[in-house]
Short mmCIF file of N, CA and C in Angstrom, two decimals:
data_model
loop_
_atom_site.label_atom_id
_atom_site.label_comp_id
_atom_site.label_asym_id
_atom_site.label_seq_id
_atom_site.Cartn_x
_atom_site.Cartn_y
_atom_site.Cartn_z
N MET E 1 -88.24 90.13 -90.39
CA MET E 1 -89.08 90.02 -91.56
C MET E 1 -88.82 91.35 -92.55
N ALA E 2 -88.50 92.43 -92.03
CA ALA E 2 -88.38 93.49 -92.95
C ALA E 2 -86.92 93.43 -93.54
N LEU E 3 -86.00 92.86 -92.82
CA LEU E 3 -84.67 92.61 -93.42
C LEU E 3 -84.77 91.51 -94.55
N MET E 4 -85.55 90.52 -94.38
CA MET E 4 -85.66 89.45 -95.44
C MET E 4 -86.41 90.10 -96.68
N LEU E 5 -87.40 90.93 -96.43
CA LEU E 5 -88.10 91.53 -97.43
C LEU E 5 -87.14 92.40 -98.25
N ARG E 6 -86.31 93.29 -97.54
CA ARG E 6 -85.41 94.11 -98.30
C ARG E 6 -84.30 93.24 -98.98
N ASN E 7 -83.87 92.15 -98.49
CA ASN E 7 -82.93 91.36 -99.15
C ASN E 7 -83.50 90.70 -100.33
N LEU E 8 -84.82 90.62 -100.46
CA LEU E 8 -85.46 90.09 -101.62
C LEU E 8 -85.91 91.08 -102.64
N GLY E 9 -85.56 92.32 -102.29
CA GLY E 9 -85.72 93.52 -103.13
C GLY E 9 -87.01 94.23 -102.85
N PHE E 10 -87.67 93.97 -101.82
CA PHE E 10 -88.87 94.76 -101.60
C PHE E 10 -88.46 95.82 -100.52
N PRO E 11 -88.95 97.03 -100.78
CA PRO E 11 -88.82 98.27 -99.95
C PRO E 11 -89.59 98.21 -98.72
N ALA E 12 -89.02 97.60 -97.70
CA ALA E 12 -89.72 97.42 -96.34
C ALA E 12 -88.94 98.23 -95.37
N VAL E 13 -89.74 98.54 -94.24
CA VAL E 13 -89.03 99.11 -93.03
C VAL E 13 -89.84 98.54 -91.85
N CYS E 14 -89.20 98.46 -90.83
CA CYS E 14 -89.83 97.85 -89.49
C CYS E 14 -90.08 98.90 -88.53
N LEU E 15 -90.95 98.46 -87.62
CA LEU E 15 -91.54 99.38 -86.48
C LEU E 15 -91.93 98.32 -85.41
N HIS E 16 -91.28 98.59 -84.20
CA HIS E 16 -91.38 97.60 -83.13
C HIS E 16 -91.15 98.33 -81.74
N GLY E 17 -91.54 97.83 -80.62
CA GLY E 17 -91.48 98.39 -79.36
C GLY E 17 -90.14 98.45 -78.88
N GLN E 18 -89.13 97.82 -79.26
CA GLN E 18 -87.80 97.94 -78.82
C GLN E 18 -86.95 99.14 -79.54
N MET E 19 -87.65 99.66 -80.44
CA MET E 19 -86.94 101.01 -81.11
C MET E 19 -87.24 102.24 -80.33
N SER E 20 -86.31 103.06 -80.57
CA SER E 20 -86.28 104.42 -79.82
C SER E 20 -87.42 105.19 -80.48
N GLN E 21 -88.01 106.13 -79.89
CA GLN E 21 -89.07 106.94 -80.37
C GLN E 21 -88.42 107.68 -81.74
N PRO E 22 -87.28 108.11 -81.65
CA PRO E 22 -86.88 108.86 -83.02
C PRO E 22 -86.75 107.85 -84.16
N LYS E 23 -86.32 106.55 -83.81
CA LYS E 23 -86.40 105.56 -84.83
C LYS E 23 -87.65 105.12 -85.33
N ARG E 24 -88.55 105.08 -84.34
CA ARG E 24 -89.88 104.70 -84.79
C ARG E 24 -90.44 105.96 -85.85
N LEU E 25 -90.26 107.14 -85.46
CA LEU E 25 -90.83 108.14 -86.11
C LEU E 25 -90.15 108.21 -87.58
N GLY E 26 -88.79 107.94 -87.71
CA GLY E 26 -88.13 107.96 -88.93
C GLY E 26 -88.66 106.79 -89.72
N ALA E 27 -88.93 105.56 -89.15
CA ALA E 27 -89.45 104.51 -89.93
C ALA E 27 -90.96 104.80 -90.44
N LEU E 28 -91.74 105.53 -89.65
CA LEU E 28 -93.06 105.82 -90.07
C LEU E 28 -92.89 106.94 -91.15
N THR E 29 -92.00 107.80 -91.04
CA THR E 29 -91.83 108.86 -92.14
C THR E 29 -91.61 108.29 -93.45
N LYS E 30 -90.63 107.40 -93.39
CA LYS E 30 -90.27 106.66 -94.69
C LYS E 30 -91.35 105.97 -95.26
N PHE E 31 -92.20 105.35 -94.49
CA PHE E 31 -93.47 104.68 -95.12
C PHE E 31 -94.48 105.78 -95.59
N LYS E 32 -94.76 106.64 -94.77
CA LYS E 32 -95.83 107.77 -95.19
C LYS E 32 -95.47 108.59 -96.44
N SER E 33 -94.04 108.77 -96.60
CA SER E 33 -93.62 109.49 -97.71
C SER E 33 -93.42 108.66 -99.02
N GLY E 34 -93.61 107.38 -98.81
CA GLY E 34 -93.53 106.65 -100.03
C GLY E 34 -92.03 105.96 -100.29
N GLN E 35 -91.03 106.33 -99.53
CA GLN E 35 -89.75 105.75 -99.68
C GLN E 35 -89.79 104.34 -99.33
N ARG E 36 -90.65 103.85 -98.45
CA ARG E 36 -91.00 102.31 -98.33
C ARG E 36 -92.26 102.11 -98.66
N ASP E 37 -92.58 101.06 -99.34
CA ASP E 37 -94.05 100.52 -99.54
C ASP E 37 -94.53 99.63 -98.57
N ILE E 38 -93.59 99.08 -97.76
CA ILE E 38 -93.96 97.90 -96.78
C ILE E 38 -93.54 98.36 -95.44
N LEU E 39 -94.52 98.28 -94.58
CA LEU E 39 -94.25 98.54 -93.16
C LEU E 39 -94.58 97.24 -92.31
N VAL E 40 -93.38 96.70 -91.83
CA VAL E 40 -93.51 95.48 -90.97
C VAL E 40 -93.54 95.86 -89.49
N CYS E 41 -94.55 95.60 -88.59
CA CYS E 41 -94.60 96.19 -87.36
C CYS E 41 -95.37 95.12 -86.47
N THR E 42 -95.00 95.43 -85.20
CA THR E 42 -95.53 94.53 -84.10
C THR E 42 -96.84 95.38 -83.62
N ASP E 43 -97.52 94.84 -82.55
CA ASP E 43 -98.59 95.40 -82.09
C ASP E 43 -98.41 96.87 -81.69
N VAL E 44 -97.24 97.44 -81.57
CA VAL E 44 -96.86 98.84 -81.19
C VAL E 44 -97.71 99.79 -82.23
N ALA E 45 -97.98 99.20 -83.47
CA ALA E 45 -98.67 99.98 -84.61
C ALA E 45 -100.14 99.74 -84.62
N SER E 46 -100.72 98.91 -83.67
CA SER E 46 -102.12 98.47 -83.88
C SER E 46 -103.01 99.59 -83.42
N ARG E 47 -102.66 100.47 -82.62
CA ARG E 47 -103.45 101.55 -82.22
C ARG E 47 -102.67 102.88 -81.86
N GLY E 48 -103.29 104.04 -81.97
CA GLY E 48 -102.65 105.23 -81.75
C GLY E 48 -101.66 105.84 -82.86
N LEU E 49 -101.41 105.18 -83.77
CA LEU E 49 -100.45 105.73 -84.91
C LEU E 49 -101.23 106.38 -85.92
N ASP E 50 -100.77 107.46 -86.47
CA ASP E 50 -101.46 107.88 -87.78
C ASP E 50 -100.84 107.31 -88.98
N ILE E 51 -101.57 106.25 -89.35
CA ILE E 51 -101.21 105.51 -90.51
C ILE E 51 -102.08 106.07 -91.58
N PRO E 52 -101.36 106.50 -92.73
CA PRO E 52 -102.22 107.15 -93.75
C PRO E 52 -103.18 106.08 -94.46
N ALA E 53 -104.08 106.63 -95.30
CA ALA E 53 -105.13 105.82 -95.88
C ALA E 53 -104.53 105.22 -97.17
N ILE E 54 -103.30 105.00 -97.21
CA ILE E 54 -102.86 104.39 -98.41
C ILE E 54 -102.45 102.92 -98.24
N VAL E 55 -102.98 102.26 -97.20
CA VAL E 55 -102.52 100.86 -96.87
C VAL E 55 -103.59 100.05 -97.73
N ASP E 56 -103.01 99.17 -98.46
CA ASP E 56 -103.69 98.39 -99.33
C ASP E 56 -103.97 96.99 -98.55
N VAL E 57 -103.06 96.47 -98.02
CA VAL E 57 -103.12 95.04 -97.45
C VAL E 57 -102.53 95.10 -95.94
N VAL E 58 -103.13 94.43 -95.04
CA VAL E 58 -102.62 94.23 -93.73
C VAL E 58 -102.46 92.72 -93.58
N ILE E 59 -101.24 92.27 -93.31
CA ILE E 59 -100.89 90.93 -93.20
C ILE E 59 -100.79 90.51 -91.70
N ASN E 60 -101.50 89.63 -90.96
CA ASN E 60 -101.37 89.27 -89.60
C ASN E 60 -100.42 88.21 -89.51
N TYR E 61 -99.26 88.16 -89.11
CA TYR E 61 -98.35 87.11 -89.01
C TYR E 61 -98.84 86.38 -87.82
N ASP E 62 -99.13 86.96 -86.66
CA ASP E 62 -99.67 86.46 -85.53
C ASP E 62 -101.13 87.07 -85.30
N LEU E 63 -102.10 86.28 -84.93
CA LEU E 63 -103.38 86.79 -84.63
C LEU E 63 -103.39 87.37 -83.27
N PRO E 64 -104.03 88.52 -83.15
CA PRO E 64 -104.29 89.13 -81.75
C PRO E 64 -105.24 88.25 -80.93
N GLY E 65 -105.07 88.21 -79.60
CA GLY E 65 -106.01 87.39 -78.90
C GLY E 65 -107.34 88.09 -78.64
N HIS E 66 -107.54 89.33 -79.03
CA HIS E 66 -108.84 89.92 -78.91
C HIS E 66 -109.35 90.39 -79.99
N GLY E 67 -110.69 90.34 -80.28
CA GLY E 67 -111.38 90.58 -81.65
C GLY E 67 -111.17 92.14 -81.96
N LYS E 68 -111.29 92.91 -80.89
CA LYS E 68 -111.27 94.47 -81.17
C LYS E 68 -109.78 94.83 -81.62
N ASP E 69 -108.69 94.21 -81.05
CA ASP E 69 -107.32 94.35 -81.64
C ASP E 69 -107.30 94.00 -83.09
N TYR E 70 -107.96 92.89 -83.46
CA TYR E 70 -107.85 92.38 -84.96
C TYR E 70 -108.56 93.55 -85.69
N ILE E 71 -109.67 94.01 -85.25
CA ILE E 71 -110.47 95.02 -86.01
C ILE E 71 -109.64 96.21 -86.22
N HIS E 72 -108.84 96.68 -85.12
CA HIS E 72 -107.99 98.00 -85.31
C HIS E 72 -106.82 97.50 -86.19
N ARG E 73 -106.42 96.44 -86.31
CA ARG E 73 -105.35 96.04 -87.13
C ARG E 73 -105.70 96.11 -88.61
N VAL E 74 -106.76 95.46 -88.98
CA VAL E 74 -107.18 95.48 -90.33
C VAL E 74 -108.04 96.53 -90.82
N GLY E 75 -108.29 97.40 -89.80
CA GLY E 75 -108.97 98.70 -90.11
C GLY E 75 -108.03 99.70 -90.66
N ARG E 76 -106.68 99.28 -90.65
CA ARG E 76 -105.74 100.21 -91.47
C ARG E 76 -105.88 100.18 -92.92
N THR E 77 -106.71 99.18 -93.40
CA THR E 77 -106.89 99.14 -94.93
C THR E 77 -108.22 99.55 -95.18
N ALA E 78 -108.58 99.76 -96.31
CA ALA E 78 -109.99 100.09 -96.89
C ALA E 78 -110.55 101.33 -96.27
N ARG E 79 -109.62 102.28 -96.02
CA ARG E 79 -110.23 103.58 -95.49
C ARG E 79 -110.53 104.52 -96.83
N ALA E 80 -111.28 105.51 -96.35
CA ALA E 80 -111.62 106.49 -97.23
C ALA E 80 -112.35 106.00 -98.61
N GLY E 81 -113.20 104.96 -98.42
CA GLY E 81 -113.82 104.40 -99.56
C GLY E 81 -112.93 103.44 -100.45
N ARG E 82 -111.76 103.24 -100.02
CA ARG E 82 -110.97 102.39 -101.00
C ARG E 82 -111.07 100.91 -100.46
N ALA E 83 -110.70 99.89 -101.43
CA ALA E 83 -110.87 98.65 -101.14
C ALA E 83 -109.59 98.22 -100.46
N GLY E 84 -109.63 97.15 -99.60
CA GLY E 84 -108.37 96.69 -99.07
C GLY E 84 -108.49 95.24 -98.56
N LYS E 85 -107.44 94.59 -98.32
CA LYS E 85 -107.55 93.20 -98.02
C LYS E 85 -106.79 93.00 -96.63
N ALA E 86 -107.18 92.00 -95.92
CA ALA E 86 -106.55 91.61 -94.77
C ALA E 86 -106.27 90.10 -94.76
N ILE E 87 -105.08 89.79 -94.54
CA ILE E 87 -104.63 88.37 -94.58
C ILE E 87 -104.11 87.89 -93.21
N ALA E 88 -104.53 86.62 -92.72
CA ALA E 88 -104.14 86.08 -91.46
C ALA E 88 -103.40 84.92 -91.63
N MET E 89 -102.23 84.81 -91.19
CA MET E 89 -101.52 83.65 -91.27
C MET E 89 -101.90 82.74 -90.08
N VAL E 90 -102.63 81.57 -90.28
CA VAL E 90 -103.26 80.78 -89.21
C VAL E 90 -102.54 79.37 -89.15
N THR E 91 -102.07 79.03 -88.04
CA THR E 91 -101.59 77.62 -87.93
C THR E 91 -102.59 76.79 -87.03
N GLN E 92 -102.20 75.51 -86.91
CA GLN E 92 -103.09 74.75 -86.04
C GLN E 92 -103.23 75.34 -84.69
N TYR E 93 -102.28 76.05 -84.19
CA TYR E 93 -102.28 76.58 -82.87
C TYR E 93 -103.14 77.92 -82.76
N ASP E 94 -103.61 78.32 -83.85
CA ASP E 94 -104.37 79.73 -83.95
C ASP E 94 -105.86 79.47 -84.23
N VAL E 95 -106.29 78.09 -84.56
CA VAL E 95 -107.64 77.88 -84.93
C VAL E 95 -108.63 78.45 -84.03
N GLU E 96 -108.47 78.31 -82.74
CA GLU E 96 -109.49 78.72 -81.81
C GLU E 96 -109.76 80.12 -81.80
N VAL E 97 -108.58 80.82 -81.82
CA VAL E 97 -108.68 82.38 -82.03
C VAL E 97 -109.29 82.92 -83.31
N TYR E 98 -108.90 82.03 -84.32
CA TYR E 98 -109.45 82.50 -85.66
C TYR E 98 -110.88 82.16 -85.67
N GLN E 99 -111.37 81.04 -85.20
CA GLN E 99 -112.78 80.82 -85.07
C GLN E 99 -113.50 81.98 -84.13
N ARG E 100 -112.93 82.38 -83.07
CA ARG E 100 -113.47 83.44 -82.28
C ARG E 100 -113.63 84.61 -83.11
N LEU E 101 -112.69 85.05 -83.81
CA LEU E 101 -112.71 86.21 -84.76
C LEU E 101 -113.86 85.98 -85.82
N GLU E 102 -114.01 84.89 -86.34
CA GLU E 102 -115.22 84.79 -87.27
C GLU E 102 -116.43 84.96 -86.62
N ARG E 103 -116.57 84.57 -85.36
CA ARG E 103 -117.91 84.63 -84.61
C ARG E 103 -118.03 86.14 -84.46
N LEU E 104 -117.04 86.83 -83.88
CA LEU E 104 -117.07 88.26 -83.66
C LEU E 104 -117.61 88.98 -84.85
N LEU E 105 -116.96 88.65 -86.08
CA LEU E 105 -117.31 89.37 -87.28
C LEU E 105 -118.62 88.83 -87.91
N GLY E 106 -119.08 87.78 -87.35
CA GLY E 106 -120.54 87.25 -87.78
C GLY E 106 -120.34 86.77 -89.20
N LYS E 107 -119.08 86.29 -89.67
CA LYS E 107 -119.15 85.48 -90.94
C LYS E 107 -117.82 84.61 -91.12
N GLN E 108 -118.02 83.66 -91.98
CA GLN E 108 -116.99 82.73 -92.23
C GLN E 108 -115.87 83.50 -93.14
N LEU E 109 -114.66 83.61 -92.70
CA LEU E 109 -113.67 84.02 -93.54
C LEU E 109 -113.12 83.10 -94.68
N PRO E 110 -112.77 83.70 -95.72
CA PRO E 110 -112.23 82.61 -96.82
C PRO E 110 -111.00 82.11 -96.35
N LYS E 111 -110.63 80.77 -96.71
CA LYS E 111 -109.45 80.18 -96.20
C LYS E 111 -108.70 79.72 -97.54
N TYR E 112 -107.32 79.88 -97.52
CA TYR E 112 -106.60 79.50 -98.63
C TYR E 112 -105.44 78.75 -98.08
N PRO E 113 -105.59 77.46 -98.05
CA PRO E 113 -104.62 76.51 -97.22
C PRO E 113 -103.32 76.35 -98.27
N LEU E 114 -102.29 76.23 -97.52
CA LEU E 114 -100.95 76.05 -98.22
C LEU E 114 -100.85 74.48 -98.38
N HIS E 115 -100.40 73.83 -99.33
CA HIS E 115 -100.33 72.33 -99.53
C HIS E 115 -98.84 72.11 -99.33
N GLY E 116 -98.42 70.93 -98.81
CA GLY E 116 -97.20 70.45 -98.77
C GLY E 116 -96.37 70.96 -97.56
N ASN E 117 -95.26 70.49 -97.28
CA ASN E 117 -94.44 70.83 -96.16
C ASN E 117 -93.53 72.16 -96.61
N THR E 118 -93.80 73.15 -95.92
CA THR E 118 -93.00 74.37 -96.29
C THR E 118 -92.01 74.62 -95.28
N SER E 119 -91.69 73.75 -94.21
CA SER E 119 -90.80 74.06 -93.22
C SER E 119 -89.40 73.70 -93.63
N SER E 120 -88.50 74.40 -93.33
CA SER E 120 -86.96 74.01 -93.54
C SER E 120 -86.37 73.06 -92.61
N THR E 121 -87.11 72.71 -91.63
CA THR E 121 -86.71 71.80 -90.51
C THR E 121 -87.52 70.44 -90.54
N ASP E 122 -87.54 69.96 -91.77
CA ASP E 122 -88.33 68.73 -92.07
C ASP E 122 -87.32 67.42 -91.84
N GLY E 123 -86.10 67.71 -91.53
CA GLY E 123 -85.20 66.62 -91.09
C GLY E 123 -84.44 66.08 -92.34
N ASN E 124 -84.46 66.76 -93.56
CA ASN E 124 -83.78 66.39 -94.81
C ASN E 124 -82.65 67.37 -94.93
N ASP E 125 -82.02 67.74 -93.96
CA ASP E 125 -80.83 68.63 -94.04
C ASP E 125 -79.76 68.05 -94.80
#
């Protein structure tokens, strides 16, 4: 994902569990210093990392299975009195988890459906 974003001209860096500790720290330093505006990461960053209060948006490509993990992820935004947004990409396979999250939060979250077939594997190669 980070590579795709960089190829499209977005300053992104990745952070994942298969990286060595020095590479993780380097990626985090680039994000914190403003050299990179986008941090693409796996659950390795959902807890325990010192992510600065400059996060405007958290995008959940995959929904976590537990509500507390979701809250920790989206809690990276809207810190220090600032506004923030959390976006969850939900497929038909995620609906049950998404509904559990809504119940945990005690409110229905807004939905923005995508229309049309966005898959590149629709058989018209």
